CSV table of C-alpha atoms and ligand atoms in Angstrom, one decimal:
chain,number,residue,atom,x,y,z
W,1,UNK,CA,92.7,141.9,86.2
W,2,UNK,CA,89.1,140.4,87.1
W,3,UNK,CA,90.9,140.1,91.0
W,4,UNK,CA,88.3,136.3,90.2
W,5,UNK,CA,91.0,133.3,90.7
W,6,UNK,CA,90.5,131.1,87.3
W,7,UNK,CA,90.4,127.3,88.2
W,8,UNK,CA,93.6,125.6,86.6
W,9,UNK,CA,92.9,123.4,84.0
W,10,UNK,CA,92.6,119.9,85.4
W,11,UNK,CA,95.7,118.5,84.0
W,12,UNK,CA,98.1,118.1,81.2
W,13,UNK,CA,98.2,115.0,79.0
W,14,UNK,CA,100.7,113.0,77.4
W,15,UNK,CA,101.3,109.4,76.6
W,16,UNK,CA,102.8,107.2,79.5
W,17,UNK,CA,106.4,106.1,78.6
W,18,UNK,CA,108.5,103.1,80.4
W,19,UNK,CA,110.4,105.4,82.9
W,20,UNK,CA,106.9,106.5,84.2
W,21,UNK,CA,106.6,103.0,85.9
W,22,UNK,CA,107.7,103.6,89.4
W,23,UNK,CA,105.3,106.9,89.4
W,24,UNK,CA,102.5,105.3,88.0
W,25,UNK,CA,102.8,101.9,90.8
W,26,UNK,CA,103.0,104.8,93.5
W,27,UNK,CA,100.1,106.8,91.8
W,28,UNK,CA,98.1,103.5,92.2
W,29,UNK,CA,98.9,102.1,95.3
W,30,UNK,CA,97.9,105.4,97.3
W,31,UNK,CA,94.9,105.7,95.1
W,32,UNK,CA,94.0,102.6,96.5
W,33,UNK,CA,94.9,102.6,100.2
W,34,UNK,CA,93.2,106.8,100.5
W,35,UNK,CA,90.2,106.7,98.0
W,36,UNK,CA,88.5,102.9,98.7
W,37,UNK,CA,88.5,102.9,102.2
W,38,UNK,CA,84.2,102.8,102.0
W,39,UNK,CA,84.2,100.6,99.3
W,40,UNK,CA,86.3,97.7,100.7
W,41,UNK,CA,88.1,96.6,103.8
W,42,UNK,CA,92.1,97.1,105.1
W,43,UNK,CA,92.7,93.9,104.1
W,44,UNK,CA,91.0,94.1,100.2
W,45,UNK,CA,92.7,97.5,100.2
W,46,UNK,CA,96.2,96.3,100.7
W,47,UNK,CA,96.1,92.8,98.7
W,48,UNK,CA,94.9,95.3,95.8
W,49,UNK,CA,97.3,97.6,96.0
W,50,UNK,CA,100.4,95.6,96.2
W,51,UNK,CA,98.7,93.9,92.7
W,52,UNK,CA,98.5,97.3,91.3
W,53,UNK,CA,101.7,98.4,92.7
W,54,UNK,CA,104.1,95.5,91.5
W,55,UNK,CA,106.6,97.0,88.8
W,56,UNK,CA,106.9,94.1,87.1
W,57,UNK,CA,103.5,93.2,86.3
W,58,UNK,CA,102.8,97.0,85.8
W,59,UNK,CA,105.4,97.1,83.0
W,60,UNK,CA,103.8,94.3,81.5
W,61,UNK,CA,100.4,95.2,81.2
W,62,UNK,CA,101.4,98.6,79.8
W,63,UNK,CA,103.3,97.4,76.8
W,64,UNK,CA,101.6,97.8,73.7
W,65,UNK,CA,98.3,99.5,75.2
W,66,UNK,CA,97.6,102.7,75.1
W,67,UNK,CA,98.6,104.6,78.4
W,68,UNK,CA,97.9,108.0,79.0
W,69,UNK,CA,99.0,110.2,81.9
W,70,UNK,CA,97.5,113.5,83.1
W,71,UNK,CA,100.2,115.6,84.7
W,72,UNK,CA,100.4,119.2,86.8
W,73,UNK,CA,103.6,121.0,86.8
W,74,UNK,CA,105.3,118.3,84.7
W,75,UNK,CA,104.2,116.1,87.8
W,76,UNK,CA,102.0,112.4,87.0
W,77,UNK,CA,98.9,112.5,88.8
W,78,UNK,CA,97.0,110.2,87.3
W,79,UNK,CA,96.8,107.4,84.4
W,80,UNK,CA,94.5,105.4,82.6
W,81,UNK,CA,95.4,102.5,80.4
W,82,UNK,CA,93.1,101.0,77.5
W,83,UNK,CA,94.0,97.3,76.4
W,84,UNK,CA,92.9,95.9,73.5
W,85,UNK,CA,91.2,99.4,71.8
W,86,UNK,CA,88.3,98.1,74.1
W,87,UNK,CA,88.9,98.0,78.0
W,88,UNK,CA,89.6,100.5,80.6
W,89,UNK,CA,92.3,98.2,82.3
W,90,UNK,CA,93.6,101.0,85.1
W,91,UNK,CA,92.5,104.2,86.1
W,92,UNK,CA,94.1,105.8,89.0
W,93,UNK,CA,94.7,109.4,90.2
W,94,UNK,CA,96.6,111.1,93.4
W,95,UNK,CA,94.4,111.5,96.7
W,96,UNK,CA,95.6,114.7,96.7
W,97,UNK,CA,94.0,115.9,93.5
W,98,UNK,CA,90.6,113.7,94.0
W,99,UNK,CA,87.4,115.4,92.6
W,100,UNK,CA,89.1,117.5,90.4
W,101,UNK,CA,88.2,116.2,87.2
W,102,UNK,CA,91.8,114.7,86.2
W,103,UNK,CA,90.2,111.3,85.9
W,104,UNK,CA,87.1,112.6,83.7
W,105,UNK,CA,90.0,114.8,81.5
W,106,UNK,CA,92.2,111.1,81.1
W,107,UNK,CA,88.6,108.8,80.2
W,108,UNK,CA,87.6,111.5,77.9
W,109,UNK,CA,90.3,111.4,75.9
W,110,UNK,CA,91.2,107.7,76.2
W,111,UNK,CA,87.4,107.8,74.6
W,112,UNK,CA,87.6,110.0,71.9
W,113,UNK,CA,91.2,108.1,70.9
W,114,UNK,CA,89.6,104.4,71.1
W,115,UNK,CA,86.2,105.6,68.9
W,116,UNK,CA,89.0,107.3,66.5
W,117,UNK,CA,90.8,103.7,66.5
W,118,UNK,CA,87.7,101.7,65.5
W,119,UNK,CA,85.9,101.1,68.8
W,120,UNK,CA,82.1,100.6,69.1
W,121,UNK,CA,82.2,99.9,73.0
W,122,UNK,CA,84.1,100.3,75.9
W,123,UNK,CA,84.0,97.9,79.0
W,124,UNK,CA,85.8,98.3,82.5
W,125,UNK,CA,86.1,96.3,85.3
W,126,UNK,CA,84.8,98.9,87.4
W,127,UNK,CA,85.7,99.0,91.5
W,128,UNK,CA,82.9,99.8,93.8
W,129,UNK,CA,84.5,103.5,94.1
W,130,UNK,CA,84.1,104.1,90.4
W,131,UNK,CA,80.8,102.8,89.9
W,132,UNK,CA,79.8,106.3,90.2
W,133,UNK,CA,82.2,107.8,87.6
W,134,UNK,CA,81.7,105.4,85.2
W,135,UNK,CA,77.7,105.6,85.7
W,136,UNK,CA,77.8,108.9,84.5
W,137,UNK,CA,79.7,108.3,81.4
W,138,UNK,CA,77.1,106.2,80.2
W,139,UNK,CA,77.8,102.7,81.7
W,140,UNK,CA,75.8,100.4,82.2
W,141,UNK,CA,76.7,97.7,84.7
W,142,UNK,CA,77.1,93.8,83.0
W,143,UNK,CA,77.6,91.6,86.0
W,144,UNK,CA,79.0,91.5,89.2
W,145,UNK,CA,82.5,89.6,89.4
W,146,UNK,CA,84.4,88.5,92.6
W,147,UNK,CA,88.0,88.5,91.9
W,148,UNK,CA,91.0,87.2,93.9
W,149,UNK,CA,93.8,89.6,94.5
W,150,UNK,CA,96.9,87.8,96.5
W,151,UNK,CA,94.6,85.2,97.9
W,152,UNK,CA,91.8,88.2,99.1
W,153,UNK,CA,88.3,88.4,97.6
W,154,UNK,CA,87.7,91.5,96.0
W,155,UNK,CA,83.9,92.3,94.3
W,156,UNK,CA,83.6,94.7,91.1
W,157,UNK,CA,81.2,94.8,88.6
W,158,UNK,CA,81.6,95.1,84.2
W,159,UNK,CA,80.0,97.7,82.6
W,160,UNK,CA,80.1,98.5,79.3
W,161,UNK,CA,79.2,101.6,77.3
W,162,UNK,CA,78.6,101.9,73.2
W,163,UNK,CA,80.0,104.5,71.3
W,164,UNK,CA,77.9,106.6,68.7
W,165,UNK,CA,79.8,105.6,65.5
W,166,UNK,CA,81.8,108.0,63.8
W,167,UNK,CA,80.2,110.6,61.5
W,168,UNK,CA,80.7,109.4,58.0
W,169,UNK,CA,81.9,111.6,55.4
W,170,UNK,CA,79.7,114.2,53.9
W,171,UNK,CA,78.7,114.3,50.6
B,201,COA,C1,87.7,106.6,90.6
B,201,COA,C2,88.8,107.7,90.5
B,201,COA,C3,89.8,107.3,89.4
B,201,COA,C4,88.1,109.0,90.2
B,201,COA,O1,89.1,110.0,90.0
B,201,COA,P1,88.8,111.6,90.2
B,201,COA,O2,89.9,112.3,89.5
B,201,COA,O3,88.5,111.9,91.6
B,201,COA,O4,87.5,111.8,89.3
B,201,COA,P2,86.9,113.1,88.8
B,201,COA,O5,87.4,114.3,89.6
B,201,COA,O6,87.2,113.3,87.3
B,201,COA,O7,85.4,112.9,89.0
B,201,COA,C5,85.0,112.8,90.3
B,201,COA,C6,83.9,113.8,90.5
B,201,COA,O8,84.5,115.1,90.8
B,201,COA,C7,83.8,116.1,90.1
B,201,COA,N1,84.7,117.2,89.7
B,201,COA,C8,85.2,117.4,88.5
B,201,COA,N2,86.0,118.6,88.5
B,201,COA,C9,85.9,119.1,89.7
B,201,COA,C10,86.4,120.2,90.3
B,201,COA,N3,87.2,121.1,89.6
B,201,COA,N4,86.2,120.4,91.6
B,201,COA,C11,85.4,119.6,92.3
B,201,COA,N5,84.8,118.5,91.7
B,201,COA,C12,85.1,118.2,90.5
B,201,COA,C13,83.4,115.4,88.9
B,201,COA,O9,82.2,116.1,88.4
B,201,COA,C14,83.1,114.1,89.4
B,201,COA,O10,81.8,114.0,89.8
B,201,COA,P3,80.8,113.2,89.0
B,201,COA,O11,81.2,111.7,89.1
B,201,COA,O12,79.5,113.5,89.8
B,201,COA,O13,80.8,113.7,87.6
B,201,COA,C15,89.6,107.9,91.8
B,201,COA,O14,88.6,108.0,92.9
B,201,COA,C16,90.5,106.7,92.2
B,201,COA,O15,91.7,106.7,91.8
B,201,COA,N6,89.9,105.7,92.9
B,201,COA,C17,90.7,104.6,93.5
B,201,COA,C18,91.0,103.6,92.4
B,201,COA,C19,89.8,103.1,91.6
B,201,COA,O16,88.8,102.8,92.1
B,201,COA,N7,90.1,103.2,90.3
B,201,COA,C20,89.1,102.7,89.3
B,201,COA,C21,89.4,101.3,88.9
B,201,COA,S1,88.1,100.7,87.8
């Protein structure tokens, strides 16, 4: 034994599948109401989470995308959805597991599968908490959008990031 701890790794991760929902609503509501409290107001906080949080509409945005989610212990801590091979549509992770690099491990390898699927850019609708992340995974910010969430003005901003093309085959 070294007697030196080794960190875990950050997560495990598998596709997300329909019985996931539930988790995945509760993932992103208490990302929400814990991690943007600088960012944006009680009020935003709660209009956007019960968005984020309805079942229904969750359900619907995941079908046909490609959902991954990053489990510890066989637990969901965090998810990321890409619509359309070209948007980062959710990205949400436990409070409790925050700074740990589970959502870098889940946009790393929703990445690597969207340039594998054909994709020459990536763009998110990126809140003012991940402005940040997505900064240093080479975003660039687009424009600034104002977006109504249950009747509350929310502000967020499009970046968008091009992907080195695939190497081509070697001769
Ligand atoms: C934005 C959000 C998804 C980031 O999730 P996260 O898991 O905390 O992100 P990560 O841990 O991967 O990265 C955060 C920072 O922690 C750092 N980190 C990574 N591993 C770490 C570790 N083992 N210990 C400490 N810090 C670590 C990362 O380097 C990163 O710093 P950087 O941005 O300077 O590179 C999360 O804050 C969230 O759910 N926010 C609320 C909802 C939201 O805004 N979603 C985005 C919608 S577009």
């Amino acid at each position: 034994m070294s007697g030196q701890a080794e960190r875990p790794p950050a997560a495990a991760l598998r596709p997300a599948l329909p019985g996931d929902v539930p988790l995945l609503a509760a993932i992103a509501e208490a990302a929400i109401l814990e991690l943007t409290g600088e960012d944006y107001d009680s009020d935003q906080q709660e209009a956007w989470a019960a968005a984020a949080s309805d079942e229904e509409a969750l359900a619907a945005r995941l079908a046909g995308q490609l959902a991954l989610v990053a489990t510890r212990d066989g637990e969901p801590v965090g998810f990321i959805v890409l619509a359309d091979n070209r948007l980062i549509d959710m990205l949400y992770v436990r409070p409790e597991v925050a700074g740990e690099g589970v959502a870098g491990l889940l946009y790393d390898a929703i990445e690597r599968l969207a340039g594998a699927r054909g994709a020459t850019s990536l763009t998110v609708d990126a809140s003012d908490t991940a402005l940040d992340f997505f900064g240093k995974r080479g975003f660039t910010p687009k424009q600034r959008n104002t977006v109504s969430r249950g009747g509350v003005w929310l502000g967020n901003t499009t970046m968008e990031k091009l992907l080195a093309a695939p190497p081509g085959p070697v001769h």
